[in-house]
Amino acid sequence: MKGLIPRGPEVAAFALLAVLCAAVATMTRAVDLAMAMFAVPIFIVAAWMGMRRSGQWFAIARPVEVKVEVAIVESIDEEAPV
């Protein structure tokens, strides 16, 4: 569980993104709409950081088809008459 806590550079990058988005949002007329729009990239960055720390990001990159193909080949080998 301790490995899921973000380190200093990750917190600094996330805080910089949040402050930058808030600064840009305050320059617009519709501050509420801008804050809601900037919540999307902040959420995506937070989700990516969490997935990367927990190992889910790398699990997505692994192909699942390889496991299925191996299972199919094994089942064909078992059914083939000798």
CSV table of C-alpha atoms in Angstrom, one decimal, residues 3-51:
chain,number,residue,atom,x,y,z
A,3,GLY,CA,4.0,2.0,-2.9
A,4,LEU,CA,0.8,3.6,-4.2
A,5,ILE,CA,1.5,6.9,-2.4
A,6,PRO,CA,2.8,9.4,-5.1
A,7,ARG,CA,6.3,10.7,-4.7
A,8,GLY,CA,7.4,14.4,-4.7
A,9,PRO,CA,7.8,14.9,-8.4
A,10,GLU,CA,4.4,13.3,-9.2
A,11,VAL,CA,2.7,15.5,-6.6
A,12,ALA,CA,4.5,18.6,-7.9
A,13,ALA,CA,3.5,17.8,-11.5
A,14,PHE,CA,-0.1,17.2,-10.5
A,15,ALA,CA,-0.2,20.4,-8.4
A,16,LEU,CA,1.3,22.4,-11.3
A,17,LEU,CA,-1.3,21.1,-13.7
A,18,ALA,CA,-4.1,21.9,-11.3
A,19,VAL,CA,-2.8,25.5,-10.7
A,20,LEU,CA,-2.3,26.0,-14.4
A,21,CYS,CA,-5.8,24.9,-15.2
A,22,ALA,CA,-7.3,27.0,-12.5
A,23,ALA,CA,-5.3,30.1,-13.7
A,24,VAL,CA,-6.5,29.6,-17.2
A,25,ALA,CA,-10.1,29.0,-16.0
A,26,THR,CA,-10.2,32.3,-14.1
A,27,MET,CA,-9.3,34.2,-17.2
A,28,THR,CA,-12.5,33.1,-18.9
A,29,ARG,CA,-16.0,34.6,-18.6
A,30,ALA,CA,-17.7,31.4,-17.6
A,31,VAL,CA,-15.4,30.3,-14.8
A,32,ASP,CA,-17.8,27.4,-13.7
A,33,LEU,CA,-17.8,25.9,-17.2
A,34,ALA,CA,-14.0,26.3,-17.6
A,35,MET,CA,-13.4,24.6,-14.2
A,36,ALA,CA,-15.6,21.7,-15.2
A,37,MET,CA,-13.8,21.4,-18.6
A,38,PHE,CA,-10.4,21.4,-16.9
A,39,ALA,CA,-11.5,18.8,-14.5
A,40,VAL,CA,-11.3,16.2,-17.3
A,41,PRO,CA,-7.5,16.5,-18.0
A,42,ILE,CA,-6.8,16.6,-14.2
A,43,PHE,CA,-8.9,13.5,-13.7
A,44,ILE,CA,-7.2,11.7,-16.6
A,45,VAL,CA,-3.7,12.6,-15.3
A,46,ALA,CA,-4.7,11.4,-11.8
A,47,ALA,CA,-6.1,8.2,-13.1
A,48,TRP,CA,-3.0,7.6,-15.3
A,49,MET,CA,-0.7,8.2,-12.3
A,50,GLY,CA,-2.7,5.8,-10.1
A,51,MET,CA,-2.8,3.1,-12.8
